[in-house]
Amino acid sequence: MTDIDITTPEPISEAELVFEGALRPKSLDEFVGQAKVRGQLQLLLQAAGIQGRTADHILLAGPPGLGKTTLAMIVAHESGKPLRMSSGPAIQHAGDLAAVLSSLVPGEVLFIDEIHRMARSAEEMLYLAMEDFRIDIMVGKGAGATSVPLDLAPFTLVGATTRSGMLPNPLRDRFGFTAHLEFYADSELEQVLHRAARMLDFDIDREGLAEIAGRSRGTPRIANRLLRRVRDYVLVHGGDADLAAVKAALTLYDVDELGLDRLDRAVMDIMLTRFGGGPVGLNTLAVSVGEEAETIESVVEPFLVRIGLITRTPRGRVATPQAFAHFGVANPQGSFLPGVL
Ligand SMILES: Nc1ncnc2c1ncn2[C@@H]1O[C@H](COP(=O)(O)OP(=O)(O)OP(=O)(O)O)[C@@H](O)[C@H]1O
């Protein structure tokens, strides 16, 4: 495993998906953090329950690994309804979507991950389905083609996206509620880790948990993954699972105190040394580090902005004085203050 793998917010193996499944909170009460979103969802589900109808459609927006799939599962669980899972890339034709929609049972929760990557023709079918629980199916070809309306069972759509800006307005407007998931505070990640350690029967002390939380990029998926690597380390080397063991394990995996990975460091290096701190355009940055602009925009940038290493300006991305200080690079705009972070 490389350092890119370990702090990437996407799942990295089948084994990890199984592991995640076991650790997923099953109810809103067990779900740590995102207090505002939790309260909003609770109200929405309770109101639907009182009126005996399906809950409004829900859009979950935010960077990967913050709990969108988990929340979709919780919505189904709390409504006492089955969950059907699909994803944008799997829906490449309107027919793919029609097959899913026409087989839903009443009240079912349909989760579409990466909904911004669905085919355009399917999007249009979804508008009508979301609004009227109905779709039009085209029968025949050419001049003789006719559209046959098909009634659907009422359902709740839960869409997840890392790029809510890429959703067409007519689709976005049809969601009754959009939840913007935020990165987690370190104290919240400590709770996630505490719960996971208990479930894994792994005896690790508070300081150790706090250290893992601080290096997890505000992301529960990464926190749980780092916990597993520390558990491996203690298993192999013996001794207590304490701060020293955590530091040794995470140094081995090249995860620094801020949780930066190789791609983050590559982006910062290019900005600081080649462009003197910027402004640098997104595409220039992506080409310079050999990555997709989408990955830079939805995965790398939000975290670097959040920890204060870069800012977004109308002219491009700009490194902050803290970034120069953290990487020990002289700031052409001002004085060099090592260790400010
Ligand atoms: N609030 C939370 N409390 C406890 N565990 C959480 C929370 N949010 C996420 N997790 C854990 O983090 C892991 C990743 O969560 P999840 O798969 O829901 O993320 P996601 O946002 O759907 O990511 P992606 O969009 O990449 O699928 C799971 O193991 C889940 O148990």
Short mmCIF file of C-alpha atoms and ligand atoms in Angstrom, two decimals:
data_model
loop_
_atom_site.label_atom_id
_atom_site.label_comp_id
_atom_site.label_asym_id
_atom_site.label_seq_id
_atom_site.Cartn_x
_atom_site.Cartn_y
_atom_site.Cartn_z
CA MET A 1 0.00 0.00 0.00
CA THR A 2 1.31 3.46 -0.83
CA ASP A 3 0.83 6.75 0.99
CA ILE A 4 -1.66 7.81 -1.71
CA ASP A 5 -3.83 4.82 -0.84
CA ILE A 6 -3.97 5.29 2.86
CA THR A 7 -5.29 8.84 2.97
CA THR A 8 -7.44 8.72 -0.12
CA PRO A 9 -11.05 9.35 0.94
CA GLU A 10 -12.40 6.72 -1.50
CA PRO A 11 -12.71 3.05 -0.46
CA ILE A 12 -9.52 1.22 -1.46
CA SER A 13 -10.40 -2.48 -1.38
CA GLU A 14 -13.18 -5.04 -1.05
CA ALA A 15 -11.90 -5.85 2.43
CA GLU A 16 -12.32 -2.22 3.39
CA LEU A 17 -15.91 -2.17 2.17
CA VAL A 18 -16.70 -5.21 4.33
CA PHE A 19 -14.96 -3.57 7.28
CA GLU A 20 -16.89 -0.32 6.72
CA GLY A 21 -20.16 -2.22 6.57
CA ALA A 22 -19.52 -3.65 10.01
CA LEU A 23 -18.75 -0.22 11.50
CA ARG A 24 -21.60 1.75 9.94
CA PRO A 25 -23.91 3.40 12.45
CA LYS A 26 -27.46 2.09 11.96
CA SER A 27 -29.50 4.99 13.37
CA LEU A 28 -29.34 8.79 13.48
CA ASP A 29 -28.60 8.59 17.22
CA GLU A 30 -25.48 6.51 16.59
CA PHE A 31 -24.33 8.78 13.74
CA VAL A 32 -21.58 11.04 15.09
CA GLY A 33 -21.32 14.77 14.21
CA GLN A 34 -23.16 16.65 11.40
CA ALA A 35 -25.54 17.84 14.15
CA LYS A 36 -27.42 20.22 11.91
CA VAL A 37 -28.00 17.71 9.12
CA ARG A 38 -29.03 15.07 11.66
CA GLY A 39 -31.63 17.40 13.16
CA GLN A 40 -32.98 18.34 9.74
CA LEU A 41 -33.23 14.72 8.63
CA GLN A 42 -34.90 13.69 11.87
CA LEU A 43 -37.60 16.31 11.37
CA LEU A 44 -38.15 15.37 7.75
CA LEU A 45 -38.51 11.67 8.58
CA GLN A 46 -40.74 12.24 11.58
CA ALA A 47 -43.09 14.53 9.63
CA ALA A 48 -43.38 11.92 6.87
CA GLY A 49 -44.04 9.26 9.51
CA ILE A 50 -46.84 11.31 11.14
CA GLN A 51 -48.53 11.84 7.79
CA GLY A 52 -47.98 8.24 6.71
CA ARG A 53 -46.30 9.27 3.44
CA THR A 54 -42.88 8.73 1.91
CA ALA A 55 -40.24 11.25 2.98
CA ASP A 56 -39.28 14.03 0.55
CA HIS A 57 -36.35 13.37 -1.78
CA ILE A 58 -32.99 14.09 -0.17
CA LEU A 59 -29.74 15.25 -1.75
CA LEU A 60 -26.52 14.60 0.21
CA ALA A 61 -23.63 16.76 -0.95
CA GLY A 62 -20.02 16.74 0.21
CA PRO A 63 -16.55 15.26 -0.23
CA PRO A 64 -16.11 11.45 -0.23
CA GLY A 65 -16.00 9.43 2.97
CA LEU A 66 -18.10 11.77 5.14
CA GLY A 67 -21.05 9.39 5.52
CA LYS A 68 -23.40 9.85 2.55
CA THR A 69 -23.96 6.12 1.99
CA THR A 70 -24.30 5.62 5.73
CA LEU A 71 -26.97 8.34 5.92
CA ALA A 72 -28.90 6.81 3.01
CA MET A 73 -28.95 3.49 4.86
CA ILE A 74 -30.09 5.25 8.02
CA VAL A 75 -32.95 6.98 6.14
CA ALA A 76 -34.21 3.56 5.00
CA HIS A 77 -33.70 2.02 8.43
CA GLU A 78 -35.45 4.85 10.28
CA SER A 79 -38.38 4.80 7.82
CA GLY A 80 -38.63 1.01 8.18
CA LYS A 81 -38.40 0.62 4.40
CA PRO A 82 -36.10 -1.37 2.13
CA LEU A 83 -33.14 0.30 0.43
CA ARG A 84 -32.19 -0.06 -3.23
CA MET A 85 -28.67 1.04 -4.14
CA SER A 86 -27.51 2.26 -7.51
CA SER A 87 -25.04 4.79 -8.87
CA GLY A 88 -24.82 7.42 -11.59
CA PRO A 89 -22.16 5.59 -13.62
CA ALA A 90 -24.39 2.44 -13.65
CA ILE A 91 -27.25 4.42 -15.22
CA GLN A 92 -26.04 5.11 -18.73
CA HIS A 93 -29.41 4.90 -20.50
CA ALA A 94 -32.96 5.89 -19.60
CA GLY A 95 -33.82 2.17 -19.81
CA ASP A 96 -31.40 1.36 -16.94
CA LEU A 97 -33.27 3.79 -14.74
CA ALA A 98 -36.72 2.64 -15.91
CA ALA A 99 -35.83 -0.93 -14.89
CA VAL A 100 -34.91 0.20 -11.37
CA LEU A 101 -37.85 2.59 -10.91
CA SER A 102 -40.50 0.20 -12.18
CA SER A 103 -39.44 -2.52 -9.74
CA LEU A 104 -39.51 -0.37 -6.56
CA VAL A 105 -41.91 -1.43 -3.81
CA PRO A 106 -44.08 1.25 -2.09
CA GLY A 107 -42.06 3.49 0.21
CA GLU A 108 -38.71 2.06 -0.91
CA VAL A 109 -35.65 4.29 -0.52
CA LEU A 110 -33.65 4.53 -3.75
CA PHE A 111 -30.05 5.59 -3.22
CA ILE A 112 -28.19 6.89 -6.29
CA ASP A 113 -24.53 7.54 -5.48
CA GLU A 114 -22.58 9.96 -7.71
CA ILE A 115 -25.89 11.12 -9.14
CA HIS A 116 -24.11 13.85 -11.14
CA ARG A 117 -22.66 11.12 -13.38
CA MET A 118 -26.00 9.77 -14.59
CA ALA A 119 -26.85 9.91 -18.32
CA ARG A 120 -28.72 13.02 -19.44
CA SER A 121 -31.63 10.98 -20.88
CA ALA A 122 -32.07 9.25 -17.51
CA GLU A 123 -32.00 12.61 -15.70
CA GLU A 124 -34.99 13.74 -17.69
CA MET A 125 -36.90 10.57 -16.83
CA LEU A 126 -36.04 11.12 -13.18
CA TYR A 127 -37.65 14.60 -13.12
CA LEU A 128 -41.10 13.17 -13.79
CA ALA A 129 -40.54 10.17 -11.56
CA MET A 130 -39.56 12.38 -8.60
CA GLU A 131 -42.43 14.77 -9.08
CA ASP A 132 -45.37 12.58 -10.09
CA PHE A 133 -44.16 9.01 -9.42
CA ARG A 134 -44.67 8.32 -13.08
CA ILE A 135 -42.49 7.72 -16.13
CA ASP A 136 -43.15 7.66 -19.86
CA ILE A 137 -41.81 4.61 -21.64
CA MET A 138 -41.18 4.84 -25.38
CA VAL A 139 -42.54 1.86 -27.29
CA GLY A 140 -41.56 1.24 -30.90
CA LYS A 141 -39.20 3.23 -33.13
CA GLY A 142 -39.36 6.04 -35.66
CA ALA A 143 -42.71 7.50 -36.78
CA GLY A 144 -44.72 4.73 -35.08
CA ALA A 145 -43.13 5.28 -31.64
CA THR A 146 -45.57 6.08 -28.84
CA SER A 147 -45.02 6.96 -25.22
CA VAL A 148 -46.82 4.86 -22.65
CA PRO A 149 -47.21 6.28 -19.13
CA LEU A 150 -46.29 3.96 -16.27
CA ASP A 151 -47.27 4.64 -12.65
CA LEU A 152 -44.59 3.98 -10.06
CA ALA A 153 -44.80 3.09 -6.38
CA PRO A 154 -44.12 6.18 -4.24
CA PHE A 155 -40.46 6.22 -3.23
CA THR A 156 -37.87 8.45 -1.60
CA LEU A 157 -34.84 9.25 -3.68
CA VAL A 158 -31.60 9.83 -1.80
CA GLY A 159 -29.00 11.23 -4.18
CA ALA A 160 -25.35 11.63 -3.23
CA THR A 161 -22.86 13.87 -4.97
CA THR A 162 -19.38 15.20 -4.45
CA ARG A 163 -20.12 17.88 -7.07
CA SER A 164 -23.50 19.45 -6.37
CA GLY A 165 -22.55 22.31 -8.70
CA MET A 166 -22.61 19.87 -11.61
CA LEU A 167 -26.26 18.89 -11.12
CA PRO A 168 -28.67 20.56 -13.52
CA ASN A 169 -31.01 23.00 -11.77
CA PRO A 170 -34.23 21.13 -12.64
CA LEU A 171 -32.85 18.05 -10.87
CA ARG A 172 -31.53 19.95 -7.87
CA ASP A 173 -34.87 21.75 -7.47
CA ARG A 174 -36.77 18.48 -7.19
CA PHE A 175 -35.08 17.50 -3.94
CA GLY A 176 -37.11 18.59 -0.91
CA PHE A 177 -33.96 18.92 1.14
CA THR A 178 -30.23 19.24 0.45
CA ALA A 179 -27.81 18.30 3.20
CA HIS A 180 -24.31 19.73 2.89
CA LEU A 181 -21.97 17.44 4.81
CA GLU A 182 -19.00 19.14 6.44
CA PHE A 183 -15.60 17.76 7.39
CA TYR A 184 -15.64 16.47 10.97
CA ALA A 185 -13.97 18.20 13.91
CA ASP A 186 -11.14 16.23 15.52
CA SER A 187 -13.27 15.72 18.65
CA GLU A 188 -16.00 14.13 16.51
CA LEU A 189 -13.51 11.88 14.77
CA GLU A 190 -12.30 10.79 18.21
CA GLN A 191 -15.85 9.64 18.95
CA VAL A 192 -16.01 7.77 15.62
CA LEU A 193 -12.68 6.12 16.46
CA HIS A 194 -13.65 5.34 20.02
CA ARG A 195 -16.76 3.54 18.79
CA ALA A 196 -14.81 1.67 16.09
CA ALA A 197 -12.06 0.61 18.53
CA ARG A 198 -14.70 -0.74 20.90
CA MET A 199 -16.36 -2.68 18.10
CA LEU A 200 -13.00 -4.07 16.98
CA ASP A 201 -12.11 -4.95 20.58
CA PHE A 202 -8.92 -2.90 20.21
CA ASP A 203 -7.64 -1.40 23.44
CA ILE A 204 -6.10 1.96 22.49
CA ASP A 205 -5.64 4.94 24.80
CA ARG A 206 -7.20 8.43 24.46
CA GLU A 207 -3.99 10.14 23.38
CA GLY A 208 -3.52 7.59 20.63
CA LEU A 209 -7.08 8.11 19.39
CA ALA A 210 -6.63 11.89 19.42
CA GLU A 211 -3.46 11.59 17.36
CA ILE A 212 -5.21 9.42 14.73
CA ALA A 213 -8.15 11.86 14.65
CA GLY A 214 -5.82 14.79 13.99
CA ARG A 215 -4.30 13.04 10.97
CA SER A 216 -7.57 11.87 9.39
CA ARG A 217 -8.39 14.88 7.19
CA GLY A 218 -11.74 15.42 8.90
CA THR A 219 -12.96 12.18 7.28
CA PRO A 220 -14.40 9.16 9.16
CA ARG A 221 -13.44 6.70 6.41
CA ILE A 222 -9.78 7.73 6.71
CA ALA A 223 -9.95 7.69 10.53
CA ASN A 224 -11.22 4.10 10.55
CA ARG A 225 -8.59 3.06 8.02
CA LEU A 226 -5.72 4.59 10.02
CA LEU A 227 -7.06 2.86 13.13
CA ARG A 228 -6.75 -0.48 11.34
CA ARG A 229 -3.15 0.25 10.36
CA VAL A 230 -2.29 1.14 13.95
CA ARG A 231 -3.94 -2.08 15.12
CA ASP A 232 -1.75 -4.03 12.64
CA TYR A 233 1.32 -2.25 13.95
CA VAL A 234 0.58 -3.12 17.57
CA LEU A 235 -0.24 -6.69 16.63
CA VAL A 236 3.12 -7.14 14.93
CA HIS A 237 5.34 -5.10 17.26
CA GLY A 238 3.58 -5.83 20.53
CA GLY A 239 3.40 -3.30 23.38
CA ASP A 240 0.64 -0.81 24.20
CA ALA A 241 -1.55 0.99 21.67
CA ASP A 242 -0.52 4.46 22.84
CA LEU A 243 0.65 7.74 21.37
CA ALA A 244 4.13 6.39 20.60
CA ALA A 245 2.71 3.39 18.74
CA VAL A 246 0.34 5.62 16.73
CA LYS A 247 3.16 7.98 15.78
CA ALA A 248 5.41 5.11 14.74
CA ALA A 249 2.68 3.41 12.70
CA LEU A 250 1.59 6.57 10.91
CA THR A 251 5.16 7.65 10.22
CA LEU A 252 5.66 4.25 8.59
CA TYR A 253 2.69 4.99 6.31
CA ASP A 254 3.92 8.50 5.58
CA VAL A 255 0.88 10.29 6.99
CA ASP A 256 2.09 13.60 8.45
CA GLU A 257 0.65 15.52 11.45
CA LEU A 258 -1.83 17.32 9.20
CA GLY A 259 -2.86 14.12 7.40
CA LEU A 260 -1.47 15.39 4.09
CA ASP A 261 -0.81 12.72 1.47
CA ARG A 262 1.50 12.63 -1.52
CA LEU A 263 -0.99 14.30 -3.87
CA ASP A 264 -1.64 17.14 -1.40
CA ARG A 265 2.08 17.61 -1.01
CA ALA A 266 2.60 17.55 -4.78
CA VAL A 267 -0.07 20.24 -5.24
CA MET A 268 1.42 22.40 -2.50
CA ASP A 269 4.95 21.91 -3.82
CA ILE A 270 3.93 23.04 -7.32
CA MET A 271 2.06 26.05 -5.97
CA LEU A 272 4.83 27.17 -3.64
CA THR A 273 7.94 26.46 -5.65
CA ARG A 274 6.89 26.70 -9.30
CA PHE A 275 4.23 29.40 -9.07
CA GLY A 276 5.53 31.38 -6.09
CA GLY A 277 2.25 30.78 -4.21
CA GLY A 278 -0.08 31.53 -7.12
CA PRO A 279 -2.68 32.43 -8.21
CA VAL A 280 -2.78 29.18 -10.20
CA GLY A 281 -5.74 27.98 -12.27
CA LEU A 282 -7.33 24.62 -11.47
CA ASN A 283 -6.47 23.06 -14.85
CA THR A 284 -2.85 24.19 -14.73
CA LEU A 285 -2.55 22.67 -11.28
CA ALA A 286 -4.15 19.40 -12.40
CA VAL A 287 -1.88 19.06 -15.44
CA SER A 288 1.20 19.89 -13.36
CA VAL A 289 0.56 17.06 -10.88
CA GLY A 290 -0.82 14.66 -13.52
CA GLU A 291 -4.29 14.34 -11.95
CA GLU A 292 -7.87 14.93 -13.09
CA ALA A 293 -9.12 18.47 -12.43
CA GLU A 294 -12.20 16.86 -10.81
CA THR A 295 -10.06 15.04 -8.22
CA ILE A 296 -8.18 18.21 -7.38
CA GLU A 297 -11.41 20.18 -7.05
CA SER A 298 -13.51 17.69 -5.10
CA VAL A 299 -10.92 15.83 -2.99
CA VAL A 300 -7.66 17.75 -2.61
CA GLU A 301 -8.77 21.36 -2.61
CA PRO A 302 -11.60 21.28 -0.03
CA PHE A 303 -9.25 19.85 2.59
CA LEU A 304 -6.37 22.24 1.81
CA VAL A 305 -8.79 25.18 2.02
CA ARG A 306 -10.24 23.87 5.26
CA ILE A 307 -6.87 23.64 7.02
CA GLY A 308 -5.88 27.08 5.75
CA LEU A 309 -3.10 26.15 3.32
CA ILE A 310 -4.78 27.61 0.22
CA THR A 311 -7.56 30.03 -0.61
CA ARG A 312 -9.71 30.28 -3.73
CA THR A 313 -9.78 33.63 -5.48
CA PRO A 314 -11.43 34.67 -8.77
CA ARG A 315 -7.95 34.58 -10.35
CA GLY A 316 -7.08 31.07 -9.14
CA ARG A 317 -5.79 29.18 -6.11
CA VAL A 318 -3.41 31.02 -3.80
CA ALA A 319 -1.12 29.56 -1.10
CA THR A 320 -1.46 31.19 2.32
CA PRO A 321 1.45 32.42 4.48
CA GLN A 322 0.79 29.36 6.71
CA ALA A 323 1.50 27.11 3.71
CA PHE A 324 4.89 28.73 3.11
CA ALA A 325 5.66 28.34 6.80
CA HIS A 326 4.52 24.71 7.04
CA PHE A 327 6.62 23.62 4.07
CA GLY A 328 9.57 25.82 5.01
CA VAL A 329 9.57 27.73 1.71
CA ALA A 330 10.50 31.43 1.64
CA ASN A 331 7.42 33.55 0.89
CA PRO A 332 8.12 35.99 -1.98
CA GLN A 333 5.26 38.17 -0.65
CA GLY A 334 6.48 38.49 2.93
CA SER A 335 8.62 37.25 5.76
CA PHE A 336 9.30 33.57 6.39
CA LEU A 337 7.80 32.38 9.67
CA PRO A 338 8.74 28.74 10.24
CA GLY A 339 6.43 26.58 12.35
CA VAL A 340 3.43 28.93 12.34
CA LEU A 341 0.97 26.03 11.91
N1 LIG B 1 -20.94 10.16 11.28
C1 LIG B 1 -20.35 8.96 11.31
N2 LIG B 1 -20.24 8.30 12.44
C2 LIG B 1 -19.60 7.10 12.47
N3 LIG B 1 -19.03 6.51 11.39
C3 LIG B 1 -19.13 7.15 10.23
C4 LIG B 1 -19.80 8.39 10.11
N4 LIG B 1 -19.75 8.80 8.84
C5 LIG B 1 -19.08 7.85 8.17
N5 LIG B 1 -18.71 6.86 9.00
C6 LIG B 1 -17.93 5.67 8.62
O1 LIG B 1 -17.06 6.06 7.56
C7 LIG B 1 -17.07 5.10 6.52
C8 LIG B 1 -17.42 5.79 5.19
O2 LIG B 1 -18.74 6.28 5.21
P1 LIG B 1 -19.65 6.32 3.90
O3 LIG B 1 -19.37 5.13 3.03
O4 LIG B 1 -21.04 6.52 4.35
O5 LIG B 1 -19.11 7.61 3.20
P2 LIG B 1 -19.60 8.31 1.85
O6 LIG B 1 -19.67 9.77 2.12
O7 LIG B 1 -20.81 7.62 1.33
O8 LIG B 1 -18.42 8.08 0.90
P3 LIG B 1 -18.50 7.80 -0.66
O9 LIG B 1 -19.30 8.92 -1.21
O10 LIG B 1 -17.06 7.80 -1.04
O11 LIG B 1 -19.16 6.44 -0.76
C9 LIG B 1 -18.05 4.02 6.97
O12 LIG B 1 -17.28 2.98 7.54
C10 LIG B 1 -18.86 4.62 8.06
O13 LIG B 1 -19.14 3.67 9.04
#
